[in-house]
mmCIF file of C-alpha atoms in Angstrom:
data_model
loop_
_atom_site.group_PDB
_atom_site.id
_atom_site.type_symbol
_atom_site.label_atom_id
_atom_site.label_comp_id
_atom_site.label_asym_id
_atom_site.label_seq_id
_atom_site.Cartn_x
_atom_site.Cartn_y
_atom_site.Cartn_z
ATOM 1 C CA UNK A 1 0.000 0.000 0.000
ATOM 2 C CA UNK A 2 1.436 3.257 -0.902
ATOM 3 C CA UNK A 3 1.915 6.335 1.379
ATOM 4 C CA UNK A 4 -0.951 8.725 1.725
ATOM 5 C CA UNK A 5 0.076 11.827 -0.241
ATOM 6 C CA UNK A 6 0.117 14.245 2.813
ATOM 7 C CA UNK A 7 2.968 12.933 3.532
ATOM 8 C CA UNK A 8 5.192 14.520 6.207
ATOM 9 C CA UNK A 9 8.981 15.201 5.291
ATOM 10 C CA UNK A 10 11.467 12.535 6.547
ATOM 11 C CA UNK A 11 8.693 9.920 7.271
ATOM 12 C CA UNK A 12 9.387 6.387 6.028
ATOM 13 C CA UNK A 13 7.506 4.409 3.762
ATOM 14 C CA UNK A 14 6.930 0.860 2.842
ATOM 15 C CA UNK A 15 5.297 -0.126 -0.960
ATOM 16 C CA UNK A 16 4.418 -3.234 -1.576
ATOM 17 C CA UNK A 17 4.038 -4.876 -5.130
ATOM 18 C CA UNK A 18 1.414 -7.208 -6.483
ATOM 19 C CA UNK A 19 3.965 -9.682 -6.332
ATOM 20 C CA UNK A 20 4.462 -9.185 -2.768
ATOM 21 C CA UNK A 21 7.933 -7.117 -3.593
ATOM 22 C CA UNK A 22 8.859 -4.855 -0.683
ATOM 23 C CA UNK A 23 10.378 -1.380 -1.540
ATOM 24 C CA UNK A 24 10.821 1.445 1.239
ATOM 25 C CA UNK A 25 10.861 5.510 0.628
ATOM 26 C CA UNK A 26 10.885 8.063 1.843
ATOM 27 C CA UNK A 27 9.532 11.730 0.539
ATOM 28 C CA UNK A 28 12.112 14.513 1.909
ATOM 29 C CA UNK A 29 11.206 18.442 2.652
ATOM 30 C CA UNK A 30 8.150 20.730 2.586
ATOM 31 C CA UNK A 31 7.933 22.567 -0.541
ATOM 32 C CA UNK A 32 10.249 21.438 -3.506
ATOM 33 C CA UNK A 33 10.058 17.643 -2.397
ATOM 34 C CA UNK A 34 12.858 14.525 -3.321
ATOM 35 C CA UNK A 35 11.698 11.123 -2.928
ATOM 36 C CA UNK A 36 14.363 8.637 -2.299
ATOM 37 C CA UNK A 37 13.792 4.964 -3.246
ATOM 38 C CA UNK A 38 15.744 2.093 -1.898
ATOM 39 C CA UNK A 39 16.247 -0.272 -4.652
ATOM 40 C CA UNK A 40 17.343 -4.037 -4.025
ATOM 41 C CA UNK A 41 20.081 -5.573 -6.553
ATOM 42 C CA UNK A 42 18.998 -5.091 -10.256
ATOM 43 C CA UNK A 43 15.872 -3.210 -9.326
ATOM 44 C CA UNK A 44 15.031 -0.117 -11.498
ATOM 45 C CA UNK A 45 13.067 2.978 -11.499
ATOM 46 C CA UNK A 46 11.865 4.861 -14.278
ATOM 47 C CA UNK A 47 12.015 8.779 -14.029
ATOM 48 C CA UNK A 48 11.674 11.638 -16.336
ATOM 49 C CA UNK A 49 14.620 12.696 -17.531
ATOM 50 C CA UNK A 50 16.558 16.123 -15.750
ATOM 51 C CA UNK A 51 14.817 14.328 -12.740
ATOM 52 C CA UNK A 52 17.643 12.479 -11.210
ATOM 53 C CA UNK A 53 18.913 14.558 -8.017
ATOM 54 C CA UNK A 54 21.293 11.602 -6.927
ATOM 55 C CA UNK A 55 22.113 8.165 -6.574
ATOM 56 C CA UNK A 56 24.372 5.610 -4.408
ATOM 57 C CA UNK A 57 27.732 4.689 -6.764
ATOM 58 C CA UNK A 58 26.305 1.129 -7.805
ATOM 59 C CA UNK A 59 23.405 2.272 -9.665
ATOM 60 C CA UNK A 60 23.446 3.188 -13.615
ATOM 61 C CA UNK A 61 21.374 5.450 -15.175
ATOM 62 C CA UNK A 62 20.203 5.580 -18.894
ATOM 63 C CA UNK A 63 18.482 7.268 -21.073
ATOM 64 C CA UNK A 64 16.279 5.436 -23.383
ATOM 65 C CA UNK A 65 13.094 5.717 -25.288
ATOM 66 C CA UNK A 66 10.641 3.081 -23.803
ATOM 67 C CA UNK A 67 8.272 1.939 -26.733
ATOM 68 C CA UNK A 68 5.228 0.864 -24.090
ATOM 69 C CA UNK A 69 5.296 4.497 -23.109
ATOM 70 C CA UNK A 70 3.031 6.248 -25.940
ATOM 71 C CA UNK A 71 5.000 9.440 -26.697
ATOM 72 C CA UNK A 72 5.929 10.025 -29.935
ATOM 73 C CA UNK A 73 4.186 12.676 -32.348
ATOM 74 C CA UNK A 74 2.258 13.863 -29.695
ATOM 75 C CA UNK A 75 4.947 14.972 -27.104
ATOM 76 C CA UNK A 76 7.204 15.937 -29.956
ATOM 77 C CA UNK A 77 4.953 18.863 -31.410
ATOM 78 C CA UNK A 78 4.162 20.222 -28.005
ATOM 79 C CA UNK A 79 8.006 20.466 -26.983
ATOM 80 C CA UNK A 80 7.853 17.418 -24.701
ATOM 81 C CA UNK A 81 10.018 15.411 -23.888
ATOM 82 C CA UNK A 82 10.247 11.536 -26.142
ATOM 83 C CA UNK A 83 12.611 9.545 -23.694
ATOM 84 C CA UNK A 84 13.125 8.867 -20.189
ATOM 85 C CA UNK A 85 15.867 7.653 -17.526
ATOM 86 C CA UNK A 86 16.252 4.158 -16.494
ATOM 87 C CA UNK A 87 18.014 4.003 -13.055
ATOM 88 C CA UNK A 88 18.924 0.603 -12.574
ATOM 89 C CA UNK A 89 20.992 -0.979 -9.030
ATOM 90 C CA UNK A 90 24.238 -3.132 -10.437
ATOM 91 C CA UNK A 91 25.389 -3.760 -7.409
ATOM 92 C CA UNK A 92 25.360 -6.562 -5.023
ATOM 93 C CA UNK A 93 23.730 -4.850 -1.700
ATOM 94 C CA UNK A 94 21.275 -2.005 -1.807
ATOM 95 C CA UNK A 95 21.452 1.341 -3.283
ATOM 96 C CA UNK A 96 19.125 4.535 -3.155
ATOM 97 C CA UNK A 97 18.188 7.121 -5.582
ATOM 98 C CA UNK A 98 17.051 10.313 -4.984
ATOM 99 C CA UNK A 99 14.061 12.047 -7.512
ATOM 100 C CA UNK A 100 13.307 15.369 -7.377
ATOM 101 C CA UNK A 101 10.524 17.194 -8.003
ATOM 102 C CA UNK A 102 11.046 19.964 -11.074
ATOM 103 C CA UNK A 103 9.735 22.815 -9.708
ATOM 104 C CA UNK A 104 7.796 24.323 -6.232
ATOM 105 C CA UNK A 105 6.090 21.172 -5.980
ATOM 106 C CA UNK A 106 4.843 18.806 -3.543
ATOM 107 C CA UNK A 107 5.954 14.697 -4.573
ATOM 108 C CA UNK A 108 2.297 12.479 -4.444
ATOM 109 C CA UNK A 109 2.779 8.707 -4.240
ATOM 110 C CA UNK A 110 0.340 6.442 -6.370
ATOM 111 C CA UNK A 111 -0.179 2.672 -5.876
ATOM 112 C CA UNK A 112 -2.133 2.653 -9.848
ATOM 113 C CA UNK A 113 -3.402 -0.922 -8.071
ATOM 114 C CA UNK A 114 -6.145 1.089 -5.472
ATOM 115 C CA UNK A 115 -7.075 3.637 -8.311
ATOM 116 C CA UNK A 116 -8.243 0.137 -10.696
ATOM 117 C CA UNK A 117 -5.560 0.644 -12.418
ATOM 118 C CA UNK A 118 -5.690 4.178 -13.998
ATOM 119 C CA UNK A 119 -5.097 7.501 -13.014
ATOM 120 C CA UNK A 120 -5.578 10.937 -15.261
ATOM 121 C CA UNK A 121 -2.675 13.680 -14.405
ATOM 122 C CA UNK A 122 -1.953 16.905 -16.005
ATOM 123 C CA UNK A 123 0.814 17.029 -18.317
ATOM 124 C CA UNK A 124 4.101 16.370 -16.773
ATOM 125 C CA UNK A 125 2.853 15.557 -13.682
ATOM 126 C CA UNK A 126 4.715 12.095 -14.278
ATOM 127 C CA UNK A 127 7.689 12.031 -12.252
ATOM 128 C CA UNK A 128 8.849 8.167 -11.673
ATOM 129 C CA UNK A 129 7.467 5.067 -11.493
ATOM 130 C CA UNK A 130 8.225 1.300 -9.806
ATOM 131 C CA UNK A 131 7.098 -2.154 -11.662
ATOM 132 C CA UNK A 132 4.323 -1.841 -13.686
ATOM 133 C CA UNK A 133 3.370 1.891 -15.127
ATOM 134 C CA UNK A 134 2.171 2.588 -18.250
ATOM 135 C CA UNK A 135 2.729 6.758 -19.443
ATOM 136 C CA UNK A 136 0.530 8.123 -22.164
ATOM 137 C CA UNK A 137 -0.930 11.260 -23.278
ATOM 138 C CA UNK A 138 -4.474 11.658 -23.793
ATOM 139 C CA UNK A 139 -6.922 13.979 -25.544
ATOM 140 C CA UNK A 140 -10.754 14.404 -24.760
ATOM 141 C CA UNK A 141 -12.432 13.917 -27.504
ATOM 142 C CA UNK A 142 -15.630 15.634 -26.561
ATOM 143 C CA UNK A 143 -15.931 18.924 -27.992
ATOM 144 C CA UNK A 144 -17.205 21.004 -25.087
ATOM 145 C CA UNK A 145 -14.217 19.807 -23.376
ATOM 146 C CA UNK A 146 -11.168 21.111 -25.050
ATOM 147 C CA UNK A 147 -9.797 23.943 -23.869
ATOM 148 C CA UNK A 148 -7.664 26.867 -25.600
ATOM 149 C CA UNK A 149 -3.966 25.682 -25.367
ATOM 150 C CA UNK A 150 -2.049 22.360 -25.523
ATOM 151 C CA UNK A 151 -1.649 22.295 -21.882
ATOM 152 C CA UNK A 152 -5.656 22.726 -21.515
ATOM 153 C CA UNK A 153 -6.343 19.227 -23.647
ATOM 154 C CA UNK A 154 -2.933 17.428 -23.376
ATOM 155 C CA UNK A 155 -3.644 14.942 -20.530
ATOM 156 C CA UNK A 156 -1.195 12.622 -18.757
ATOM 157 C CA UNK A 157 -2.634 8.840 -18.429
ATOM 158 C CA UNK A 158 -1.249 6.961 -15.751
ATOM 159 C CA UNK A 159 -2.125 2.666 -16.123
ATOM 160 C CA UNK A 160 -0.698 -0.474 -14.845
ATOM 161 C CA UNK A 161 -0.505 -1.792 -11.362
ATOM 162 C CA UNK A 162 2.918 -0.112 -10.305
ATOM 163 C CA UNK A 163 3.584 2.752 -7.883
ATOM 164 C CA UNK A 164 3.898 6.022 -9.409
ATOM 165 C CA UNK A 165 4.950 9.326 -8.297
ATOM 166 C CA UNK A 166 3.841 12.792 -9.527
ATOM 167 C CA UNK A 167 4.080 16.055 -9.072
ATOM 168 C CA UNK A 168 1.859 19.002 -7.958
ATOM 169 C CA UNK A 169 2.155 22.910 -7.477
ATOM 170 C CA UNK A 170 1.612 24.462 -3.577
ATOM 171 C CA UNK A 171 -0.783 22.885 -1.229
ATOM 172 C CA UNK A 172 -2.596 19.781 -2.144
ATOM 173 C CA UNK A 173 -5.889 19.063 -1.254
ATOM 174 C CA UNK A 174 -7.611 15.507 -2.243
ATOM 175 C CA UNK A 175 -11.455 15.306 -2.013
ATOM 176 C CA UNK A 176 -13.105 11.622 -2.049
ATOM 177 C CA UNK A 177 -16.190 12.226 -4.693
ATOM 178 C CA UNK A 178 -19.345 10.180 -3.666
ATOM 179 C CA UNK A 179 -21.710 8.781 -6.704
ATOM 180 C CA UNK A 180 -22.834 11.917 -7.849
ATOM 181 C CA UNK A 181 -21.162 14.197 -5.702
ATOM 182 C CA UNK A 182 -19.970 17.526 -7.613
ATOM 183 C CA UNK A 183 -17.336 19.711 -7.036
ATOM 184 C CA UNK A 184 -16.478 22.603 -9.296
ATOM 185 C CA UNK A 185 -12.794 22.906 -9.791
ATOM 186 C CA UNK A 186 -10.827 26.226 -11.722
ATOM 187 C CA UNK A 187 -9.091 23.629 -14.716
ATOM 188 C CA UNK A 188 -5.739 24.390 -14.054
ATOM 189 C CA UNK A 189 -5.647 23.667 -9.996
ATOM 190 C CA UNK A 190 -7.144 19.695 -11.057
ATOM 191 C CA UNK A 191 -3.437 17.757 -10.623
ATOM 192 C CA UNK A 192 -5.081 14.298 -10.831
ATOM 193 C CA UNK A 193 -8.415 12.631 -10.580
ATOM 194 C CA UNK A 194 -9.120 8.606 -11.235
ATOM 195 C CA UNK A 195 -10.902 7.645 -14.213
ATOM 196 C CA UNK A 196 -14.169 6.878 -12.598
ATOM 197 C CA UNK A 197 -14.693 10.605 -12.277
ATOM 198 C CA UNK A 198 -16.880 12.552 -15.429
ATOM 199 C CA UNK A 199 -15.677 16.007 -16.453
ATOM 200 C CA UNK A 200 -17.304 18.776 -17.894
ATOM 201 C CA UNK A 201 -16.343 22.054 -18.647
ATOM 202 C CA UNK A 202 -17.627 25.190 -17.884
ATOM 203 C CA UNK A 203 -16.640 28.823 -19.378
ATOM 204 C CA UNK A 204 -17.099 31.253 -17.170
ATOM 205 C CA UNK A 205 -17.818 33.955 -19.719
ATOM 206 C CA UNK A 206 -17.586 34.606 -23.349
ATOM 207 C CA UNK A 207 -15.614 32.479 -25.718
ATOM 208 C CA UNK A 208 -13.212 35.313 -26.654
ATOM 209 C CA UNK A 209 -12.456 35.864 -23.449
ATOM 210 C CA UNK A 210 -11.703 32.438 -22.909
ATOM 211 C CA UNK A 211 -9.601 32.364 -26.314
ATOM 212 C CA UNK A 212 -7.523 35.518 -25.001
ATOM 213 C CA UNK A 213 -6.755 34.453 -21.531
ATOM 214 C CA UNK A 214 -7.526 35.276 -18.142
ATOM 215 C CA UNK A 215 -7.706 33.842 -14.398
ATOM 216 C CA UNK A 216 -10.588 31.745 -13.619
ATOM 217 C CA UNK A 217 -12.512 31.980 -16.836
ATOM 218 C CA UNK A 218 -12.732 27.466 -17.651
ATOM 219 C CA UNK A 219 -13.940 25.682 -14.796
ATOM 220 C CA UNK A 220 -14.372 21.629 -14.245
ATOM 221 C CA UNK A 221 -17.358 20.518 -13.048
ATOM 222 C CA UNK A 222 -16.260 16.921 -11.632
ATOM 223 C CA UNK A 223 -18.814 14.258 -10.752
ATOM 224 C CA UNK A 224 -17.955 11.158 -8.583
ATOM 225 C CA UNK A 225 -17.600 8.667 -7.694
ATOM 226 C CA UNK A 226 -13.987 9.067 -7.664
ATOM 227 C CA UNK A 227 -10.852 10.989 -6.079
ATOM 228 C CA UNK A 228 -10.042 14.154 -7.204
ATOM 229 C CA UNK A 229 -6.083 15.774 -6.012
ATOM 230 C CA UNK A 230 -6.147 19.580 -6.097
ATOM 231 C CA UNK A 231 -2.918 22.017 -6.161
ATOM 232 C CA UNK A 232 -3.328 25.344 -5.019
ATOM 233 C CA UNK A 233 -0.515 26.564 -7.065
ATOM 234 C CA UNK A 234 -0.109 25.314 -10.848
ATOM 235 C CA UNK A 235 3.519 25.591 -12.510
ATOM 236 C CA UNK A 236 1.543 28.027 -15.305
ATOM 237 C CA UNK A 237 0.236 30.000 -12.928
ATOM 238 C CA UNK A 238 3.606 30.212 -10.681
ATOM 239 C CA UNK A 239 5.167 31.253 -13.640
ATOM 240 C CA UNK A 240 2.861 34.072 -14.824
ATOM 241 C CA UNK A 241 3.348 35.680 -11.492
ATOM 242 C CA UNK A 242 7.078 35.619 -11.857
ATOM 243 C CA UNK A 243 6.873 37.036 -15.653
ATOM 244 C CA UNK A 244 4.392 39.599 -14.088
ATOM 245 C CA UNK A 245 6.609 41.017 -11.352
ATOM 246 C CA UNK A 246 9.337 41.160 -14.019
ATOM 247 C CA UNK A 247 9.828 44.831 -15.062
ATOM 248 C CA UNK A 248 12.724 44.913 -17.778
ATOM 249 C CA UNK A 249 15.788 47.924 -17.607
ATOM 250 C CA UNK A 250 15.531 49.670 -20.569
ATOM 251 C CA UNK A 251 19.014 50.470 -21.845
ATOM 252 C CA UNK A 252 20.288 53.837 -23.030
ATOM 253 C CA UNK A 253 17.659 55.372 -20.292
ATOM 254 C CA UNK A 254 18.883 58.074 -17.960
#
């Protein structure tokens, strides 16, 4: 069973695999979060690559392009990334690895096995995985649902029975959706939700507002039953307030 993902820092956990593997870790600090994974000889993680923070001497790290993880055209026109990083324990006693999180970001553990097998992330929320985990990018194909933007349609699909760990902005919140049960949700604060949960979309205003930007103008209205994970501060967001607060020097001016 994998850790809950209010996790405190320094506290210890135990995952165990459908094949009754046993592999401990811990998930370190407050805001910008590292997990570190204890990995027995010639067991490997998968990780995104530029994720690797470090690692004990025995283990080797590649990076390869894993065919089962559906990338390709997709991730290639949006400026993803096509490949990831294999860390895998050579050695003959255990080693560690440690996996940090990209950004301001809180580290949320997985087990895909509890959430029947499938999870839906935003994109690049991925940030490793143990055993079996599956990475692909989705699209909705309903109309009404696809909003203005790659990042607004581009979805992250998490399958397989494995133990995953991803990534979201600020404080997390998770809310356990009843049958029924709806909870409306500003699209870009929605860091995961299992697939049992129905999403529509709601525009808060006209359509050219929507097509010309603005806070709080496409809402999710999310329908259990299901469990929804919440961030409080999105990497897009984050990063508008930076650009914001950012007043260039103009040069030759007295």
């Amino acid at each position: 069973m994998a850790a809950p993902f209010f996790s405190t820092p320094f506290q210890p956990y135990v995952y165990q695999s459908p094949q009754e593997n046993v592999t401990p870790f811990q998930i370190l600090g407050g805001e910008a979060q590292i997990v570190q994974i204890m990995l027995k000889p010639q067991e490997k993680i998968v990780a995104r690559p530029g994720s690797m923070c470090y690692m004990s001497g025995a283990v080797h790290m590649e990076n390869v392009y894993i065919p089962e993880n559906e990338v390709g055209m997709w991730q290639w026109l949006f400026g993803k990334a096509v490949t990831s990083i294999v860390l895998l324990n050579q050695g003959s006693s255990d080693g560690f690895v440690g996996i940090s999180a990209p950004s301001l970001a809180r580290i949320l553990p997985i087990d895909l096995a509890m959430f029947g097998g499938e999870i839906l992330c935003q994109p690049d929320a991925f940030l490793c995985s143990l055993n079996d985990v599956k990475v692909n990018n989705t699209t909705d194909q309903r109309a009404r649902n696809i909003v203005v933007g790659a990042e607004g349609f581009l979805r992250q699909k998490l399958t397989g029975q494995g133990l995953a760990f991803i990534v979201a902005g600020g404080s997390v919140v998770q809310k356990n959706l009843e049958v029924g049960e709806e909870l409306a949700v500003d699209v870009s604060c929605i860091a995961a939700l299992s697939g049992t949960v129905n999403v529509q979309i709601k525009y808060n205003g006209p359509m050219r507002r929507v097509v010309f930007g603005g806070d709080n103008l496409v809402t999710a209205v999310l329908t259990g039953p299901g469990i929804v994970f919440i961030q409080s501060l999105p990497f897009q967001r984050f990063s508008q307030r930076i650009a914001s607060g950012y007043i260039p020097k103009h040069e030759g001016k007295s």
